[in-house]
Coordinates of C-alpha atoms and ligand atoms in Angstrom, one line a residue:
X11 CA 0.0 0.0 0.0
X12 CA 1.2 3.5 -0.7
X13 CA 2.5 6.0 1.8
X14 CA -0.1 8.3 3.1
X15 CA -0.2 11.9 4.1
X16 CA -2.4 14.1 6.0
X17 CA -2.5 18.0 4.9
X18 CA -4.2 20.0 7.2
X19 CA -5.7 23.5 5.7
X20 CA -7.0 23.7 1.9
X21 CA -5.8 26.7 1.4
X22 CA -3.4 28.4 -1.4
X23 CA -0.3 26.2 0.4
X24 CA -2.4 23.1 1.5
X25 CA -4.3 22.3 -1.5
X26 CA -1.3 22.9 -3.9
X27 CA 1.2 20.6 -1.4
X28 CA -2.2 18.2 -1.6
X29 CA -2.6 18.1 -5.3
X30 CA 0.9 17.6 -6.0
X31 CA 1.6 14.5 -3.5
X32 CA -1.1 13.1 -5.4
X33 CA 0.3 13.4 -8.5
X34 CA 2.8 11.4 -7.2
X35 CA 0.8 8.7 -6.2
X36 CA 0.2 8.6 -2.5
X37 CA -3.0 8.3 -0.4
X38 CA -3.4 12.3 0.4
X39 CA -5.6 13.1 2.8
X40 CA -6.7 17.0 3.3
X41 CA -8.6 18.1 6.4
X42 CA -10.0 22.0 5.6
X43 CA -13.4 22.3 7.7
X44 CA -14.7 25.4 5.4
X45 CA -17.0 24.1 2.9
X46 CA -16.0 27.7 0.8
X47 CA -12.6 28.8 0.6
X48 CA -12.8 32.8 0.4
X49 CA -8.7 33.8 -0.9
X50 CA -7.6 37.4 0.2
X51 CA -5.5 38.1 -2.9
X52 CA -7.7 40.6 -4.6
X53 CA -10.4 41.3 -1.6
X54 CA -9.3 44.9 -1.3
X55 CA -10.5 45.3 -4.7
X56 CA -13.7 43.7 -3.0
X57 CA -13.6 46.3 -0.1
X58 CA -13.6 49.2 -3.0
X59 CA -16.4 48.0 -4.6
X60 CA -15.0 46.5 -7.4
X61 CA -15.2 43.2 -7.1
X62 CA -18.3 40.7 -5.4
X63 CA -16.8 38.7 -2.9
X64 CA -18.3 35.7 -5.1
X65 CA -14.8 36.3 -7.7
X66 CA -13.1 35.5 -4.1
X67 CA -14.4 32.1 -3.3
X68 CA -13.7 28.2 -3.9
X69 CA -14.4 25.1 -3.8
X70 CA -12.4 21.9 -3.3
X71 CA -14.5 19.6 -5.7
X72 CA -12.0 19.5 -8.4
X73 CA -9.3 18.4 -5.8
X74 CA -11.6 15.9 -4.6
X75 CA -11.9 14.7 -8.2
X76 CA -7.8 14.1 -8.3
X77 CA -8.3 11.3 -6.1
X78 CA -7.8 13.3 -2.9
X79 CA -9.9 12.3 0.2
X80 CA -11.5 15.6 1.5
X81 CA -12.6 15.4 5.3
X82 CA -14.4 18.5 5.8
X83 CA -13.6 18.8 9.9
X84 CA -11.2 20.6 11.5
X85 CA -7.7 19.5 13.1
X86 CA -7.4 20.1 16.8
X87 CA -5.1 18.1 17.8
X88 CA -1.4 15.9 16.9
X89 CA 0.3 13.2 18.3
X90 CA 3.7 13.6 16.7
X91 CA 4.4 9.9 18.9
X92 CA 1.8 8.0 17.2
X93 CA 1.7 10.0 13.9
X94 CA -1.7 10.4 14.2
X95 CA -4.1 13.7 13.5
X96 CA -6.9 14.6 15.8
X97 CA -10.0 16.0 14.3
X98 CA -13.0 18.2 16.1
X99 CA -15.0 15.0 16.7
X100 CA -12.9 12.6 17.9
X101 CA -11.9 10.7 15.3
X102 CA -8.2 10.5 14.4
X103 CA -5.9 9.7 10.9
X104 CA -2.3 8.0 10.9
X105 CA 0.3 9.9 8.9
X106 CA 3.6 8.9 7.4
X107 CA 4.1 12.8 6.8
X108 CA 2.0 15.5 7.8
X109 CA 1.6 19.2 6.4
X110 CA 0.4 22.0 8.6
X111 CA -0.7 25.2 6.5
X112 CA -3.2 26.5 8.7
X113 CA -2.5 30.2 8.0
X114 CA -2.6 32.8 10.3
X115 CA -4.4 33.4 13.8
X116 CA -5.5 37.0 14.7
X117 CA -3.6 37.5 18.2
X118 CA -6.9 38.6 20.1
X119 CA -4.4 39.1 23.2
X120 CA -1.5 41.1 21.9
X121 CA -3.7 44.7 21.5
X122 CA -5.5 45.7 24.3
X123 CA -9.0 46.2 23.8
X124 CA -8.8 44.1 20.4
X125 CA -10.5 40.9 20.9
X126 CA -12.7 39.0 19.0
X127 CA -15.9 40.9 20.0
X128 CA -14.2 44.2 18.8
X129 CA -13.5 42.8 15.7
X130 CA -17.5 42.7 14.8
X131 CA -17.5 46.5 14.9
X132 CA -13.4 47.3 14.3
X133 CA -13.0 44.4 11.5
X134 CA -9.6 43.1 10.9
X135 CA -10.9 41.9 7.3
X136 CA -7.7 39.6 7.2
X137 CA -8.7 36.5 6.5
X138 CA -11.2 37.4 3.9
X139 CA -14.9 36.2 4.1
X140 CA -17.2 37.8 6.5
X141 CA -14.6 40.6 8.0
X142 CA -14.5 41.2 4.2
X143 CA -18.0 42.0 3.3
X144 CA -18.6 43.1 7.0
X145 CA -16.0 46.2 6.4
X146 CA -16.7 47.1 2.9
X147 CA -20.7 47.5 4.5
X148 CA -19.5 49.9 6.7
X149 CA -17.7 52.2 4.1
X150 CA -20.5 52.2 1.4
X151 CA -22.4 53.2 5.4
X152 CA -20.2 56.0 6.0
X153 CA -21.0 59.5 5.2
X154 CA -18.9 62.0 3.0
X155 CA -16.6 63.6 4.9
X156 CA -16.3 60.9 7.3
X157 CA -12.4 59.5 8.6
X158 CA -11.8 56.1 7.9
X159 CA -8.7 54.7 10.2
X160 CA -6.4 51.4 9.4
X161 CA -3.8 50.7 11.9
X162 CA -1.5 47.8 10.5
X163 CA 0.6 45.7 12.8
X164 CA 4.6 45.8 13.3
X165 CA 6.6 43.1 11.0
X166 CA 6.3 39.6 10.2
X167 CA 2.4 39.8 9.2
X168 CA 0.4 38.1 6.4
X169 CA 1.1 39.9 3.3
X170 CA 3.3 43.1 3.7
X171 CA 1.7 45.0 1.1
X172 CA -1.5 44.2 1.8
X173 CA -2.3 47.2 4.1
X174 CA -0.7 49.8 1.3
X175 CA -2.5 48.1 -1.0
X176 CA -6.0 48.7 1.0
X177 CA -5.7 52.2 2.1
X178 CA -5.0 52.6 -2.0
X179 CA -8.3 50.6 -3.3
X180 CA -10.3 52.2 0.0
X181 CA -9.1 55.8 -0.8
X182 CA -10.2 54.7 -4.6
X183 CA -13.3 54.6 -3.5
X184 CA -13.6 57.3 -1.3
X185 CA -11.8 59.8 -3.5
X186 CA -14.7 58.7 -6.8
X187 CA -18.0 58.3 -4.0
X188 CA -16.9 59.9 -1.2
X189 CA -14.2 63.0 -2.0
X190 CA -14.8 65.2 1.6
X191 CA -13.5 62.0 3.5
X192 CA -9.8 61.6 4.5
X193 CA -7.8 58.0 5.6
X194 CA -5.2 57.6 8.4
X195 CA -3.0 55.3 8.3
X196 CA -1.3 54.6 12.0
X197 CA 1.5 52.2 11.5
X198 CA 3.7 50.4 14.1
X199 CA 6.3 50.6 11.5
X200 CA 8.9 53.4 9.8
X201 CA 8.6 51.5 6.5
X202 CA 7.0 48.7 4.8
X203 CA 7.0 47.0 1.1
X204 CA 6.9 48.7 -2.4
X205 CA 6.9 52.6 -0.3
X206 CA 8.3 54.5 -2.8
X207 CA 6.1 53.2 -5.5
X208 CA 3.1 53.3 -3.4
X209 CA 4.1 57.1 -1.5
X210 CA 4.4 58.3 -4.8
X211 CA 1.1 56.9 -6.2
X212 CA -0.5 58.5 -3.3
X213 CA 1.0 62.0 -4.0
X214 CA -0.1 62.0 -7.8
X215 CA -3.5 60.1 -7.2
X216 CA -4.7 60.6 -3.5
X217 CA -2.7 63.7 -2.3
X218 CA -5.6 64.9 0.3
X219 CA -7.3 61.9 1.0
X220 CA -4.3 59.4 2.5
X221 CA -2.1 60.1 5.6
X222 CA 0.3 58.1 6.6
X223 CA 1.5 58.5 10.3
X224 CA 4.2 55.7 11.0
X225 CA 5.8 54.5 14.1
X226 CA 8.5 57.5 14.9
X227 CA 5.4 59.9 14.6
X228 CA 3.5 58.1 17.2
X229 CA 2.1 55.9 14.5
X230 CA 2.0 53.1 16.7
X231 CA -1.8 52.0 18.0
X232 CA -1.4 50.8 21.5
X233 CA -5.0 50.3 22.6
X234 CA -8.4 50.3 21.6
X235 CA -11.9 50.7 22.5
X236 CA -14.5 50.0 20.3
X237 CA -17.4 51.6 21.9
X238 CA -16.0 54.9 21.0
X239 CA -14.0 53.9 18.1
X240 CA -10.7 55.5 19.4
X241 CA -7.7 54.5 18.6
X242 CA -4.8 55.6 21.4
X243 CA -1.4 55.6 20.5
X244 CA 1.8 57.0 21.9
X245 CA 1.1 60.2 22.2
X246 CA -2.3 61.1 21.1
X247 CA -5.8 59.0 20.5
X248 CA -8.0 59.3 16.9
X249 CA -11.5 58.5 16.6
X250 CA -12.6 57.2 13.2
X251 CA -15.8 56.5 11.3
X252 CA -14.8 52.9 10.1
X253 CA -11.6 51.6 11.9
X254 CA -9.6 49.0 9.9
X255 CA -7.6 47.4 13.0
X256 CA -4.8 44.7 11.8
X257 CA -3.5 43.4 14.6
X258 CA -0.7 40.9 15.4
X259 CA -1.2 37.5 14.2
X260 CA 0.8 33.7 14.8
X261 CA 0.7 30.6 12.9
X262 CA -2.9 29.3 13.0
X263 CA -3.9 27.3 16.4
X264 CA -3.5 23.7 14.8
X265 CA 0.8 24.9 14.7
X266 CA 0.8 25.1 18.7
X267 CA -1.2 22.3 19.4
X268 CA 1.1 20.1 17.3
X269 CA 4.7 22.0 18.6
X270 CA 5.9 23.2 15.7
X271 CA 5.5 26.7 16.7
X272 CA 8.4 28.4 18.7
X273 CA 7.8 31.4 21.4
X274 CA 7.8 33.8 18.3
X275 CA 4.3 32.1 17.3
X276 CA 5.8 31.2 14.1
X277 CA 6.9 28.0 12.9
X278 CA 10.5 27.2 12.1
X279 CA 11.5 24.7 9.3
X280 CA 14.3 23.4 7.3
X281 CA 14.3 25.4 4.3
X282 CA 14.9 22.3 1.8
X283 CA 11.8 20.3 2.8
X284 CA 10.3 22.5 5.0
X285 CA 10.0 19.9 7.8
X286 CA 9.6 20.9 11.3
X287 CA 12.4 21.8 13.1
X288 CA 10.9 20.9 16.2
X289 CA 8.9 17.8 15.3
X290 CA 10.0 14.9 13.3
X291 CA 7.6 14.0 9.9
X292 CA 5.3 17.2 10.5
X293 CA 6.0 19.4 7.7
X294 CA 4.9 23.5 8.0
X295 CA 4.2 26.0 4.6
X296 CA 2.6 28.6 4.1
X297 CA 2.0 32.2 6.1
X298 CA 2.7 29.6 9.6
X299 CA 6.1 29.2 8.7
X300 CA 9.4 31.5 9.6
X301 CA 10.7 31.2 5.8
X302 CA 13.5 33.5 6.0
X303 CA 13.4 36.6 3.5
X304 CA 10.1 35.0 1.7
X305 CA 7.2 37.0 2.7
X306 CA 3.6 35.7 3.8
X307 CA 2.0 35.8 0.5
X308 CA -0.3 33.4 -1.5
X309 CA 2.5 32.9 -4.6
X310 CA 4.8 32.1 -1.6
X311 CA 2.9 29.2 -0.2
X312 CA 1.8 28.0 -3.4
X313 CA 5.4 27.8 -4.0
X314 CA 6.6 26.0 -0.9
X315 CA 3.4 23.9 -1.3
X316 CA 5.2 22.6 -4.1
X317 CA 8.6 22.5 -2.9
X318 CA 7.4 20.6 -0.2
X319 CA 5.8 18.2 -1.7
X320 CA 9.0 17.1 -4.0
X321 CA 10.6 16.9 -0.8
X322 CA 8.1 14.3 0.8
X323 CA 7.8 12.6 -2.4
X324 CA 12.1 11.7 -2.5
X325 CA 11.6 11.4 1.1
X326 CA 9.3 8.7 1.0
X327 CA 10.8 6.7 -1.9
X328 CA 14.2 6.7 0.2
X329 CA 16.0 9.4 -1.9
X330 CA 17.7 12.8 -1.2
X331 CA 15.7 16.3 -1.3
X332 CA 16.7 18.5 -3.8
X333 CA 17.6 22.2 -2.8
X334 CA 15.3 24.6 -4.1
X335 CA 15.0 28.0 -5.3
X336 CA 11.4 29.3 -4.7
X337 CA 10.0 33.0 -6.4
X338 CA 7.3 35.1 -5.2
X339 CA 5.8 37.9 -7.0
X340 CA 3.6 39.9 -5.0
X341 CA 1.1 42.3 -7.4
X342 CA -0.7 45.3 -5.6
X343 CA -3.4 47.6 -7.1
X344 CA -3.2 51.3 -6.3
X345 CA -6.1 52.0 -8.8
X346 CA -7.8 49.9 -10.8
X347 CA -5.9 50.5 -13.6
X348 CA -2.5 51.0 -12.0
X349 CA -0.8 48.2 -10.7
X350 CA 2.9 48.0 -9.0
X351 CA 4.7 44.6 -8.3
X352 CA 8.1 43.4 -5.8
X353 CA 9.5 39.5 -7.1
X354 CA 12.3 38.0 -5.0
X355 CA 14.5 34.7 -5.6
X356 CA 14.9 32.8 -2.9
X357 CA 17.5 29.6 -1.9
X358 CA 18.7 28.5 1.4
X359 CA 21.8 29.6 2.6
X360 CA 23.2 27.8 5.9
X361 CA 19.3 26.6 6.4
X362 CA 17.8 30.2 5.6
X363 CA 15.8 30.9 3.1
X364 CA 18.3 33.7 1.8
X365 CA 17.2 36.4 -1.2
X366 CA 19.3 36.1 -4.6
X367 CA 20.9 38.9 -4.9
X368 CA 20.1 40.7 -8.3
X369 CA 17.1 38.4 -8.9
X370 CA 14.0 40.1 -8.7
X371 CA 13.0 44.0 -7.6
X372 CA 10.0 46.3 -7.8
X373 CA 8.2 48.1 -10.5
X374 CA 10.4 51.3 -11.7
X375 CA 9.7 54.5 -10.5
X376 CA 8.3 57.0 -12.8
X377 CA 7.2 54.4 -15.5
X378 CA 4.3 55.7 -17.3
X379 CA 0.3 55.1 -16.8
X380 CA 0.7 52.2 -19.6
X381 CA 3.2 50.6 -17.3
X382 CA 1.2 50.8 -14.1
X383 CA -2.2 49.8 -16.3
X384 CA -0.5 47.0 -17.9
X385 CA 0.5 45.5 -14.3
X386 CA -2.9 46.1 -13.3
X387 CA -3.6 43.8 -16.0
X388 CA -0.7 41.0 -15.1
X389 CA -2.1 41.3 -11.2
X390 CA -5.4 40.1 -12.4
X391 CA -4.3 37.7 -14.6
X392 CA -2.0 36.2 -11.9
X393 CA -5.1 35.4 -9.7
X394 CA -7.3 33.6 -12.4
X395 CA -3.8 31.5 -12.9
X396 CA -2.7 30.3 -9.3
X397 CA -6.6 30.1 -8.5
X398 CA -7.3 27.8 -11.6
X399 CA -3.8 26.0 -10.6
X400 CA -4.6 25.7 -7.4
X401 CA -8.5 24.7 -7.0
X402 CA -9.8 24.5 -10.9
Ligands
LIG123 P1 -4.6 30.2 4.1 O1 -4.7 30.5 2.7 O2 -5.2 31.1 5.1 O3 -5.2 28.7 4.3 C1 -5.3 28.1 5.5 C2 -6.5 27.1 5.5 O4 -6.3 26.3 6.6 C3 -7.8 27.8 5.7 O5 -8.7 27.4 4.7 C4 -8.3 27.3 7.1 O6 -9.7 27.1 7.1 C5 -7.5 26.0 7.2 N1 -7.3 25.6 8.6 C6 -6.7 26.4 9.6 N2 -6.7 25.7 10.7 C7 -7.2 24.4 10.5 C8 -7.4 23.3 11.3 N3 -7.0 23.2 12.6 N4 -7.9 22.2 10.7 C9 -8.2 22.2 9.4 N5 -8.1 23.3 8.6 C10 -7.5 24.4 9.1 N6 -0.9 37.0 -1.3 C11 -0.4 37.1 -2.6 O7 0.4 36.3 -3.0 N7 -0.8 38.1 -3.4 C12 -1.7 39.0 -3.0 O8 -2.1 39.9 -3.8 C13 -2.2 39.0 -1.7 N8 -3.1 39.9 -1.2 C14 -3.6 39.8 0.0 C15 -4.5 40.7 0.5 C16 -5.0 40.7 1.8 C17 -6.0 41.8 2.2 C18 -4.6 39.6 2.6 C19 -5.1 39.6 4.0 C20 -3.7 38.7 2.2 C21 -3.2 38.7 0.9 N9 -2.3 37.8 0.4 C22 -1.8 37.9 -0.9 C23 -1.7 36.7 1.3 C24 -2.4 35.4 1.2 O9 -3.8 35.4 1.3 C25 -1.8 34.4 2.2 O10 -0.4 34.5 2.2 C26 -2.1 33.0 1.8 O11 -3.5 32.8 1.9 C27 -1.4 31.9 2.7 O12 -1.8 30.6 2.4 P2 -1.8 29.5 3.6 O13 -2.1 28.2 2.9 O14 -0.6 29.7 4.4 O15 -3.0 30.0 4.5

């Protein structure tokens, strides 16, 4: 009988680790509880009105299809001793190898004030689904004039761009629907991904609509209240409209439960199979993992999802891994029809994932509106590619 492994979390890392282990002939096994998969690459757009959260969602029929064995629960539990998965009802399933790609957690203890009741009336809208539609109700709600607030969190996070790329799509849509209103940005950090590009996009396209306060300015949001949607940092508190709060976050629960995540939260792993480095035959992708320079994007896990799964495949027939290289690419959209773009080579390098220097960089500065339109383009395109890859 053929080797069998368990994948928990049929997301963009799970299903694509899953669907490529059973290319090569094992008995896969992946445990995702959600019936709908709803992916965040491209829910800003959805936050802007211009996109229905419906362009966001999956299934995992045609996985199912491949052969895979879908069990539609959720993990709570491991026994790294036993190789054995526990699921929310008791029932268990024996691993040779395992894959953890749970995502993220929101840390509903790391903000005061932030916990999971705020985050019904301060949404986080960072794992897209609900939060997603629940925030974009409450800007299409908000009068003209009105402040909206997002307060992104201090580095490593899900998708470093991400925040940039939402105050750009949300001040889109305030400066065509709303133009009295004004966005804040308070940021517990000095710097974060594509900022020239994006700082400059902002001075040509939103030059009174986004301000950007980061940490040395008293940027940093320290504590909440949502009852009268303040914000206090440092040295001053803000009250906003709609409040965007995205607060710290850790590999998702499933990573502690089974040890494989270290006091960081995070989930350390060799960088050439991405096994645990703290459990034997428990593989971690995905956002849960600390991957070195590779950031906590979608085209990243997809792309360990894959590397991973080479891995386990030599592993299992008795042969060596193969040192990889992995890519990302991470698209954002400033405008609907101007689209910027950061793509980094990655290898390990004394068991980090290291960047290759000279591969990769950012869009250029000062390109022209064909450049940024025809990226737009690309960003769009990428999504109906790793989506169709990945769940089609
Ligand atoms: P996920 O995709 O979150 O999948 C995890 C899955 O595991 C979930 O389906 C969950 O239900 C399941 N799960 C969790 N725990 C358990 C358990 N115990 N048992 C069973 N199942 C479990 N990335 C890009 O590359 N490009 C972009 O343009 C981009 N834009 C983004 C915009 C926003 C606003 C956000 C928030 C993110 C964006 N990302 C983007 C990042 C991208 O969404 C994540 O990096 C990616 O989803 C990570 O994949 P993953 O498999 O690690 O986790």
């Amino acid at each position: 009988t053929s080797a069998r492994v368990v994948v928990v979390g049929g997301g963009f890392g799970g299903a694509t680790c899953a669907r490529e282990l059973r290319r090569s002939g094992f008995d896969v096994v992946l445990v995702e509880p959600g019936p709908v998969y709803t992916a965040c690459p491209l829910s800003n757009a959805v936050l802007a009105g211009l996109r229905p959260i419906e362009a966001q969602q999956f299934r995992l029929d045609a996985l199912e299809r491949t052969g895979i064995g879908i069990v539609r629960k959720r993990a709570v539990r491991v026994a790294p001793e036993d190789r054995r998965v526990v699921l929310e009802d008791g029932a268990a399933l024996d691993y040779d190898r395992l894959v953890l790609s749970p995502g993220i957690d929101i840390r509903f203890d790391a903000l005061p004030g932030y916990d999971e009741a705020a985050s019904a009336v301060l949404p986080h809208a960072w794992k897209a689904g609900e939060q997603t539609t629940l925030l974009r109700r409450q800007l299409e709600a908000m009068e003209d004039g009105g402040t909206v607030i997002i307060a992104p969190p201090s580095n490593p996070f899900r998708c470093p761009p991400g925040p940039y790329e939402r105050a750009s799509l949300i001040a889109h849509y305030l400066k065509t629907r709303k133009p009295r209103s004004k966005l804040l940005i308070l940021d517990a950090k000095d710097s974060f991904s594509k900022q020239r590009l994006f700082q400059a996009a902002w001075q040509a396209l939103y030059p009174n609509i986004i301000e950007w306060v980061p940490l040395s300015s008293g940027g940093k949001v320290i504590e909440v209240d949502p009852k009268t949607r303040t914000l206090v940092t440092d040295f001053d508190s803000h009250t906003g409209d709609v409040i965007n709060v995205i607060p710290p976050q850790r590999a998702g629960q499933i990573a502690q439960a089974a040890g494989v995540s270290d006091r960081s939260g995070w989930c350390p792993v060799d960088p050439v199979t991405f096994e645990s480095r703290l459990q034997p035959n428990i593989h971690v992708i995905g956002d849960a993992t600390i991957a070195g320079g590779m950031p906590k994007s979608a085209f990243s896990a997809n792309a360990q999802g894959k590397v991973c799964a080479a891995a386990i495949t030599n592993l299992l027939r008795g042969q060596a891994p193969v040192e990889p290289k992995l890519v990302n690419t991470c698209y954002s959209l400033v405008a609907p029809d101007y689209g910027i773009s950061v793509a980094g080579v990655y290898r390990p390098v004394n068991g980090v994932l290291t960047d290759v220097e000279g591969a990769g960089g950012t869009s250029p500065m000062g390109a022209p509106p064909s450049f940024r339109a025809q990226e737009a383009v690309y960003a769009e395109a990428w999504f109906k590619t790793i989506t169709a890859e990945v769940f089609g």
